[in-house]
Short mmCIF file of C-alpha atoms in Angstrom, two decimals:
data_model
loop_
_atom_site.label_atom_id
_atom_site.label_comp_id
_atom_site.label_asym_id
_atom_site.label_seq_id
_atom_site.Cartn_x
_atom_site.Cartn_y
_atom_site.Cartn_z
CA MET A 1 -37.04 -1.01 -5.12
CA GLU A 2 -39.16 -1.29 -1.98
CA LYS A 3 -37.58 -0.93 1.46
CA THR A 4 -37.25 -4.62 2.25
CA GLY A 5 -35.79 -5.16 -1.24
CA ILE A 6 -33.11 -2.55 -0.59
CA HIS A 7 -32.35 -4.03 2.83
CA LYS A 8 -31.94 -7.49 1.32
CA LYS A 9 -29.84 -6.21 -1.59
CA LEU A 10 -27.51 -4.31 0.77
CA MET A 11 -27.05 -7.46 2.88
CA GLU A 12 -26.16 -9.46 -0.25
CA VAL A 13 -23.76 -6.87 -1.61
CA GLY A 14 -22.24 -6.30 1.84
CA THR A 15 -21.72 -10.03 2.38
CA GLN A 16 -19.95 -10.39 -0.97
CA LEU A 17 -17.73 -7.30 -0.74
CA PHE A 18 -16.87 -7.60 2.97
CA ALA A 19 -16.02 -11.29 2.47
CA GLU A 20 -13.57 -10.39 -0.28
CA ARG A 21 -12.03 -7.24 1.19
CA GLY A 22 -12.98 -6.84 4.85
CA VAL A 23 -14.84 -3.92 6.38
CA ASN A 24 -11.89 -1.54 5.86
CA GLY A 25 -11.36 -2.54 2.24
CA VAL A 26 -14.82 -1.40 1.06
CA SER A 27 -16.16 2.17 1.06
CA ILE A 28 -19.79 3.11 1.75
CA ARG A 29 -19.87 4.57 -1.78
CA GLU A 30 -18.81 1.26 -3.35
CA LEU A 31 -21.51 -0.52 -1.35
CA SER A 32 -24.23 1.89 -2.43
CA LEU A 33 -23.13 1.72 -6.11
CA ALA A 34 -22.97 -2.08 -6.09
CA ALA A 35 -26.44 -2.27 -4.52
CA GLY A 36 -27.84 0.31 -6.95
CA THR A 37 -28.96 2.61 -4.15
CA SER A 38 -27.73 5.69 -2.28
CA ILE A 39 -25.44 6.21 0.71
CA SER A 40 -28.40 7.66 2.64
CA MET A 41 -30.25 4.34 2.22
CA ILE A 42 -27.35 2.53 3.93
CA SER A 43 -27.55 5.07 6.76
CA TYR A 44 -31.35 4.65 6.92
CA HIS A 45 -31.28 0.85 7.10
CA PHE A 46 -28.03 0.17 8.98
CA GLY A 47 -26.87 3.48 10.48
CA SER A 48 -23.44 3.28 8.82
CA LYS A 49 -21.07 1.03 6.89
CA GLU A 50 -20.04 -0.51 10.21
CA GLY A 51 -23.73 -1.10 10.99
CA LEU A 52 -24.12 -3.03 7.73
CA TYR A 53 -20.94 -4.99 8.48
CA SER A 54 -22.17 -5.94 11.95
CA ALA A 55 -25.55 -7.05 10.48
CA VAL A 56 -23.69 -9.23 7.94
CA LEU A 57 -21.46 -10.63 10.68
CA GLN A 58 -24.47 -11.52 12.85
CA GLU A 59 -26.13 -13.27 9.90
CA GLN A 60 -22.94 -15.22 9.12
CA PHE A 61 -22.52 -16.45 12.70
CA ALA A 62 -26.23 -17.01 13.47
CA CYS A 63 -25.82 -20.69 12.47
CA PHE A 64 -23.48 -21.28 15.44
CA ALA A 65 -26.47 -21.05 17.81
CA GLU A 66 -27.80 -24.33 16.33
CA ILE A 67 -25.31 -26.14 18.59
CA HIS A 68 -27.72 -25.58 21.53
CA GLU A 69 -30.52 -27.41 19.74
CA ILE A 70 -28.17 -30.26 18.78
CA ARG A 71 -27.06 -30.53 22.41
CA ARG A 72 -30.69 -30.60 23.63
CA GLN A 73 -31.54 -33.45 21.29
CA ILE A 74 -28.46 -35.64 21.84
CA SER A 75 -27.26 -36.98 25.17
CA ASP A 76 -24.64 -39.53 24.13
CA PRO A 77 -21.16 -37.90 23.90
CA VAL A 78 -20.00 -39.96 20.90
CA GLU A 79 -23.21 -39.16 19.01
CA MET A 80 -22.76 -35.51 19.98
CA ILE A 81 -19.25 -35.48 18.47
CA GLU A 82 -20.53 -37.15 15.30
CA SER A 83 -23.35 -34.60 15.01
CA TYR A 84 -20.94 -31.74 15.55
CA LEU A 85 -18.76 -32.96 12.68
CA ARG A 86 -21.74 -33.40 10.30
CA TRP A 87 -23.19 -30.02 11.31
CA THR A 88 -19.84 -28.29 10.68
CA PHE A 89 -19.58 -29.81 7.20
CA GLN A 90 -23.13 -28.58 6.51
CA ARG A 91 -22.40 -25.07 7.80
CA HIS A 92 -19.47 -24.67 5.42
CA ARG A 93 -21.26 -26.31 2.48
CA ASN A 94 -24.31 -24.07 2.99
CA ASN A 95 -22.25 -20.90 3.28
CA PRO A 96 -19.10 -20.50 1.19
CA HIS A 97 -18.44 -17.07 2.79
CA LEU A 98 -18.40 -18.25 6.41
CA LEU A 99 -14.69 -19.11 6.52
CA ARG A 100 -13.72 -15.73 5.10
CA PHE A 101 -15.45 -13.82 7.89
CA TYR A 102 -14.28 -16.41 10.41
CA THR A 103 -10.58 -16.26 9.52
CA SER A 104 -10.60 -12.52 8.85
CA GLU A 105 -12.07 -11.77 12.30
CA LEU A 106 -9.74 -14.25 14.00
CA THR A 107 -6.57 -12.93 12.37
CA ASN A 108 -7.48 -9.21 12.11
CA PRO A 109 -10.29 -8.67 14.65
CA THR A 110 -12.61 -5.70 14.12
CA ALA A 111 -14.45 -3.77 16.85
CA PHE A 112 -17.20 -6.42 16.62
CA PHE A 113 -15.01 -9.44 17.36
CA GLU A 114 -15.39 -9.44 21.15
CA THR A 115 -19.20 -9.11 21.09
CA LEU A 116 -20.29 -10.91 17.89
CA VAL A 117 -17.61 -13.49 17.05
CA ALA A 118 -15.62 -14.70 20.07
CA PRO A 119 -18.73 -15.55 22.18
CA VAL A 120 -20.29 -17.81 19.52
CA ILE A 121 -17.01 -19.61 18.82
CA ASP A 122 -16.46 -20.05 22.57
CA GLU A 123 -19.98 -21.45 23.08
CA VAL A 124 -19.33 -24.23 20.59
CA ILE A 125 -15.95 -25.12 22.13
CA VAL A 126 -17.45 -25.11 25.64
CA ILE A 127 -20.35 -27.37 24.63
CA MET A 128 -18.02 -29.82 22.85
CA ALA A 129 -15.63 -29.77 25.84
CA GLU A 130 -18.63 -30.67 28.02
CA ALA A 131 -19.40 -33.61 25.73
CA VAL A 132 -15.79 -34.83 26.11
CA ALA A 133 -15.96 -34.42 29.91
CA GLN A 134 -19.26 -36.31 29.99
CA GLY A 135 -17.66 -39.18 28.03
CA GLN A 136 -14.84 -39.21 30.58
CA GLN A 137 -17.34 -39.48 33.46
CA GLN A 138 -18.98 -42.39 31.63
CA GLY A 139 -15.60 -44.09 31.29
CA LYS A 140 -15.66 -43.86 27.49
CA PHE A 141 -12.78 -41.37 27.16
CA ARG A 142 -9.44 -41.23 28.98
CA GLY A 143 -9.41 -39.14 32.13
CA ASP A 144 -6.06 -37.51 31.30
CA VAL A 145 -7.41 -35.82 28.16
CA ASP A 146 -7.94 -32.06 28.56
CA PRO A 147 -11.56 -31.54 27.37
CA ALA A 148 -11.09 -28.00 26.01
CA ASN A 149 -7.88 -28.88 24.13
CA ALA A 150 -9.53 -31.99 22.70
CA ALA A 151 -12.62 -30.00 21.60
CA LEU A 152 -10.35 -27.49 19.88
CA ALA A 153 -8.44 -30.29 18.14
CA LEU A 154 -11.74 -31.71 16.87
CA ALA A 155 -12.81 -28.29 15.58
CA GLY A 156 -9.43 -27.90 13.91
CA MET A 157 -9.66 -31.17 11.98
CA VAL A 158 -12.97 -30.36 10.35
CA ASN A 159 -12.60 -26.60 9.86
CA TYR A 160 -9.14 -26.98 8.37
CA PHE A 161 -10.48 -29.29 5.68
CA PHE A 162 -12.52 -26.35 4.39
CA LEU A 163 -9.84 -23.76 5.02
CA SER A 164 -7.35 -25.67 2.88
CA LEU A 165 -9.72 -26.57 0.01
CA GLN A 166 -8.00 -24.23 -2.44
CA ALA A 167 -4.60 -25.79 -1.74
CA THR A 168 -5.55 -29.49 -1.65
CA LYS A 169 -7.53 -29.85 -4.87
CA LYS A 170 -4.95 -32.22 -6.34
CA LEU A 171 -4.44 -34.23 -3.14
CA ILE A 172 -7.90 -34.93 -1.76
CA SER A 173 -11.36 -35.56 -3.15
CA GLN A 174 -13.43 -32.51 -2.23
CA SER A 175 -16.80 -33.57 -3.61
CA PRO A 176 -19.66 -33.03 -1.13
CA GLU A 177 -20.47 -36.71 -1.74
CA GLN A 178 -17.33 -37.51 0.25
CA ASP A 179 -18.45 -35.48 3.28
CA GLU A 180 -20.15 -38.39 5.05
CA SER A 181 -17.01 -40.51 4.58
CA LEU A 182 -14.87 -37.70 6.01
CA VAL A 183 -17.23 -37.32 9.00
CA ARG A 184 -16.67 -41.01 9.74
CA GLN A 185 -12.88 -40.77 9.25
CA TYR A 186 -12.55 -37.76 11.57
CA LEU A 187 -14.90 -39.36 14.08
CA GLU A 188 -12.83 -42.53 14.15
CA ILE A 189 -9.51 -40.69 14.55
CA PHE A 190 -10.94 -38.51 17.32
CA ILE A 191 -12.86 -41.16 19.28
CA ARG A 192 -9.95 -43.61 19.16
CA GLY A 193 -7.64 -40.68 19.93
CA ILE A 194 -9.34 -39.80 23.20
CA GLY A 195 -10.74 -43.28 23.91
CA VAL A 196 -9.76 -45.52 26.82
CA MET B 1 19.05 5.38 3.71
CA GLU B 2 21.28 3.06 1.71
CA LYS B 3 19.79 0.68 -0.84
CA THR B 4 19.80 -2.43 1.32
CA GLY B 5 18.26 -0.39 4.16
CA ILE B 6 15.40 0.72 1.91
CA HIS B 7 14.89 -2.83 0.67
CA LYS B 8 14.68 -4.12 4.24
CA LYS B 9 12.40 -1.29 5.38
CA LEU B 10 10.02 -1.89 2.47
CA MET B 11 9.86 -5.59 3.32
CA GLU B 12 9.03 -4.76 6.98
CA VAL B 13 6.39 -2.18 6.10
CA GLY B 14 4.93 -4.41 3.37
CA THR B 15 4.73 -7.38 5.75
CA GLN B 16 2.88 -5.32 8.36
CA LEU B 17 0.43 -3.55 6.03
CA PHE B 18 -0.27 -6.52 3.72
CA ALA B 19 -0.86 -8.74 6.79
CA GLU B 20 -3.47 -6.30 8.09
CA ARG B 21 -5.19 -5.36 4.84
CA GLY B 22 -4.14 -7.66 2.03
CA VAL B 23 -2.47 -6.67 -1.23
CA ASN B 24 -5.59 -4.88 -2.50
CA GLY B 25 -6.17 -2.94 0.73
CA VAL B 26 -2.85 -1.07 0.58
CA SER B 27 -1.77 1.47 -2.05
CA ILE B 28 1.79 1.87 -3.32
CA ARG B 29 1.63 5.46 -1.98
CA GLU B 30 0.79 4.26 1.54
CA LEU B 31 3.68 1.79 1.36
CA SER B 32 6.18 4.44 0.26
CA LEU B 33 4.98 6.91 2.94
CA ALA B 34 5.10 4.28 5.70
CA ALA B 35 8.62 3.29 4.64
CA GLY B 36 9.74 6.91 4.38
CA THR B 37 10.76 6.51 0.75
CA SER B 38 9.37 7.16 -2.72
CA ILE B 39 7.15 5.16 -5.07
CA SER B 40 10.04 4.98 -7.53
CA MET B 41 12.13 3.16 -4.90
CA ILE B 42 9.43 0.46 -4.66
CA SER B 43 9.54 0.15 -8.44
CA TYR B 44 13.34 0.03 -8.38
CA HIS B 45 13.58 -2.69 -5.74
CA PHE B 46 10.45 -4.77 -6.43
CA GLY B 47 9.07 -3.68 -9.81
CA SER B 48 5.63 -2.86 -8.41
CA LYS B 49 3.37 -3.17 -5.37
CA GLU B 50 2.58 -6.72 -6.50
CA GLY B 51 6.32 -7.41 -6.74
CA LEU B 52 6.76 -6.33 -3.11
CA TYR B 53 3.77 -8.45 -2.08
CA SER B 54 5.18 -11.53 -3.81
CA ALA B 55 8.57 -10.97 -2.10
CA VAL B 56 6.80 -10.74 1.28
CA LEU B 57 4.77 -13.87 0.50
CA GLN B 58 7.91 -15.82 -0.42
CA GLU B 59 9.61 -14.75 2.80
CA GLN B 60 6.55 -15.76 4.86
CA PHE B 61 6.34 -19.21 3.31
CA ALA B 62 10.09 -19.90 3.09
CA CYS B 63 9.94 -21.72 6.45
CA PHE B 64 7.73 -24.46 4.93
CA ALA B 65 10.77 -25.81 3.05
CA GLU B 66 12.30 -26.87 6.40
CA ILE B 67 10.02 -29.94 6.26
CA HIS B 68 12.46 -31.50 3.75
CA GLU B 69 15.35 -31.25 6.22
CA ILE B 70 13.18 -32.67 9.05
CA ARG B 71 12.22 -35.58 6.79
CA ARG B 72 15.86 -36.23 5.87
CA GLN B 73 16.86 -36.42 9.53
CA ILE B 74 13.98 -38.54 10.84
CA SER B 75 12.99 -41.97 9.58
CA ASP B 76 10.52 -43.15 12.23
CA PRO B 77 6.92 -42.12 11.30
CA VAL B 78 5.81 -41.43 14.91
CA GLU B 79 8.89 -39.27 15.51
CA MET B 80 8.21 -37.52 12.22
CA ILE B 81 4.66 -36.65 13.33
CA GLU B 82 5.95 -35.39 16.67
CA SER B 83 8.58 -33.25 14.93
CA TYR B 84 5.97 -31.86 12.54
CA LEU B 85 3.80 -30.75 15.49
CA ARG B 86 6.72 -29.12 17.32
CA TRP B 87 7.95 -27.44 14.13
CA THR B 88 4.47 -26.04 13.41
CA PHE B 89 4.22 -24.57 16.91
CA GLN B 90 7.63 -22.97 16.37
CA ARG B 91 6.70 -21.55 12.96
CA HIS B 92 3.67 -19.77 14.39
CA ARG B 93 5.48 -18.62 17.55
CA ASN B 94 8.39 -17.24 15.47
CA ASN B 95 6.12 -15.45 13.02
CA PRO B 96 2.88 -13.86 14.26
CA HIS B 97 2.01 -12.74 10.69
CA LEU B 98 2.17 -16.18 9.07
CA LEU B 99 -1.47 -17.13 9.75
CA ARG B 100 -2.74 -13.86 8.30
CA PHE B 101 -1.07 -14.46 4.94
CA TYR B 102 -1.95 -18.14 5.12
CA THR B 103 -5.69 -17.68 5.74
CA SER B 104 -5.96 -14.63 3.49
CA GLU B 105 -4.43 -16.51 0.54
CA LEU B 106 -6.52 -19.63 1.23
CA THR B 107 -9.84 -17.77 1.49
CA ASN B 108 -9.21 -14.99 -1.06
CA PRO B 109 -6.38 -16.26 -3.28
CA THR B 110 -4.30 -13.68 -5.16
CA ALA B 111 -2.54 -14.20 -8.51
CA PHE B 112 0.40 -15.64 -6.51
CA PHE B 113 -1.52 -18.39 -4.73
CA GLU B 114 -1.01 -21.12 -7.35
CA THR B 115 2.74 -20.57 -7.67
CA LEU B 116 3.87 -19.39 -4.20
CA VAL B 117 1.35 -20.75 -1.67
CA ALA B 118 -0.44 -23.91 -2.80
CA PRO B 119 2.79 -25.80 -3.72
CA VAL B 120 4.44 -25.28 -0.31
CA ILE B 121 1.26 -26.26 1.60
CA ASP B 122 0.88 -29.32 -0.63
CA GLU B 123 4.49 -30.39 -0.08
CA VAL B 124 3.99 -30.52 3.69
CA ILE B 125 0.73 -32.49 3.38
CA VAL B 126 2.33 -34.94 0.91
CA ILE B 127 5.35 -35.53 3.17
CA MET B 128 3.16 -36.08 6.24
CA ALA B 129 0.87 -38.39 4.24
CA GLU B 130 4.00 -40.38 3.30
CA ALA B 131 4.90 -40.65 6.99
CA VAL B 132 1.40 -42.03 7.73
CA ALA B 133 1.66 -44.49 4.83
CA GLN B 134 5.09 -45.60 6.06
CA GLY B 135 3.63 -46.25 9.52
CA GLN B 136 0.92 -48.35 7.89
CA GLN B 137 3.54 -50.43 6.04
CA GLN B 138 5.33 -50.98 9.36
CA GLY B 139 2.06 -52.14 10.94
CA LYS B 140 1.98 -49.20 13.36
CA PHE B 141 -1.08 -47.47 11.88
CA ARG B 142 -4.36 -48.95 10.63
CA GLY B 143 -4.46 -49.84 6.95
CA ASP B 144 -7.94 -48.35 6.44
CA VAL B 145 -6.81 -44.82 7.32
CA ASP B 146 -6.55 -42.51 4.29
CA PRO B 147 -3.02 -41.02 4.62
CA ALA B 148 -3.80 -37.65 2.98
CA ASN B 149 -6.99 -37.12 5.01
CA ALA B 150 -5.16 -38.08 8.20
CA ALA B 151 -2.27 -35.70 7.41
CA LEU B 152 -4.77 -32.90 6.82
CA ALA B 153 -6.53 -33.67 10.12
CA LEU B 154 -3.16 -33.47 11.90
CA ALA B 155 -2.39 -30.12 10.28
CA GLY B 156 -5.86 -28.90 11.24
CA MET B 157 -5.45 -29.71 14.94
CA VAL B 158 -2.25 -27.74 15.34
CA ASN B 159 -2.90 -24.82 12.97
CA TYR B 160 -6.38 -24.25 14.37
CA PHE B 161 -4.96 -23.78 17.85
CA PHE B 162 -3.17 -20.69 16.54
CA LEU B 163 -6.02 -19.56 14.31
CA SER B 164 -8.43 -19.49 17.24
CA LEU B 165 -6.08 -17.85 19.80
CA GLN B 166 -8.05 -14.59 19.83
CA ALA B 167 -11.31 -16.43 20.60
CA THR B 168 -10.09 -18.95 23.17
CA LYS B 169 -8.18 -16.71 25.58
CA LYS B 170 -10.62 -17.46 28.40
CA LEU B 171 -10.88 -21.18 27.69
CA ILE B 172 -7.34 -22.40 27.14
CA SER B 173 -3.90 -21.57 28.44
CA GLN B 174 -2.01 -20.01 25.53
CA SER B 175 1.38 -19.46 27.13
CA PRO B 176 4.25 -20.69 24.95
CA GLU B 177 5.32 -22.68 28.02
CA GLN B 178 2.29 -24.92 27.34
CA ASP B 179 3.38 -25.66 23.76
CA GLU B 180 5.33 -28.81 24.61
CA SER B 181 2.35 -30.15 26.59
CA LEU B 182 0.06 -29.42 23.62
CA VAL B 183 2.47 -31.16 21.23
CA ARG B 184 2.20 -34.26 23.42
CA GLN B 185 -1.60 -34.03 23.70
CA TYR B 186 -2.09 -33.68 19.94
CA LEU B 187 0.47 -36.42 19.31
CA GLU B 188 -1.36 -38.80 21.63
CA ILE B 189 -4.79 -38.06 20.13
CA PHE B 190 -3.45 -38.49 16.60
CA ILE B 191 -1.27 -41.59 17.13
CA ARG B 192 -4.00 -43.39 19.08
CA GLY B 193 -6.49 -42.11 16.50
CA ILE B 194 -4.76 -43.78 13.55
CA GLY B 195 -3.09 -46.56 15.56
CA VAL B 196 -3.80 -50.28 15.21
#
């Protein structure tokens, strides 16, 4: 295997095993065996097991930065909220591992939480709180709504749908074809919820 | 240590270690050492490591059954939604480990998920969906709202507040003294959100 091939394979194997068992639940030996390479190759490419974990974590959360581009393109607060919902559905649909790293770091933070996870989650909440505040200034949303609490409630609605997928199979249609309908349902609950 | 003392100690140690590392991240030897007892005592009281894990899981999720008593006492759908929010805040405040078992089982289900976890989560969603449907029949909520999706959105708002605590320390006041204010904020967003 060439160098870039080994790097890619270690990222794949690391993503899978860390998602299932966390950074402490996987040994560097298991990682090297699963990737068909040696422990020294992990050291060479990532420094250590923790180095590989932090590379995987950065890759998992890289998609959060897209919120800046969405914000640049959209000025209307209601459209911004709609785009946030659609983008969040897409993030989870495109990456079935994201919620595992997300909930694992939030409930049992590693040494990388404060630098790699909390800042990107905070950025999204801050930008969505700004959209709510902007809608308040425009007289579209009630002035007594707390923008940060409302942004967190919005994030909760959509992220929880994915978090609870395994439990709600019998209760709710989970087909990706329903996503656009769910975006509209959440949007309507939220916009009416904070509306004047 | 007398038998009941060992049983209790194993439950405490199991709760702590399983919450941090999951059932696969802890060995029966680590459990016995941490509890100051022997592996044979774990076998005697719980059959196996998995037996101890399932006992811990049942204890963690026992509080979900309280929803039946709340439903029996409250007939008004808006009051029911308010009580659900307050009860969920209390569940998380009373048990800092609950979210770890909850998210771990939802993202990496064990053999016990289908029998011990999914049914109790489903029960709460079904009961809250019934409250939404009742409000629709009484003309309080819009008829085009999907009750199960709305119930899930409600659960998402409140559970996500606790899930994201570690990330939102700088953004949002997290003092338990704010809980009643948050109950009212979520209630207002949700009731206006599904209202006529």
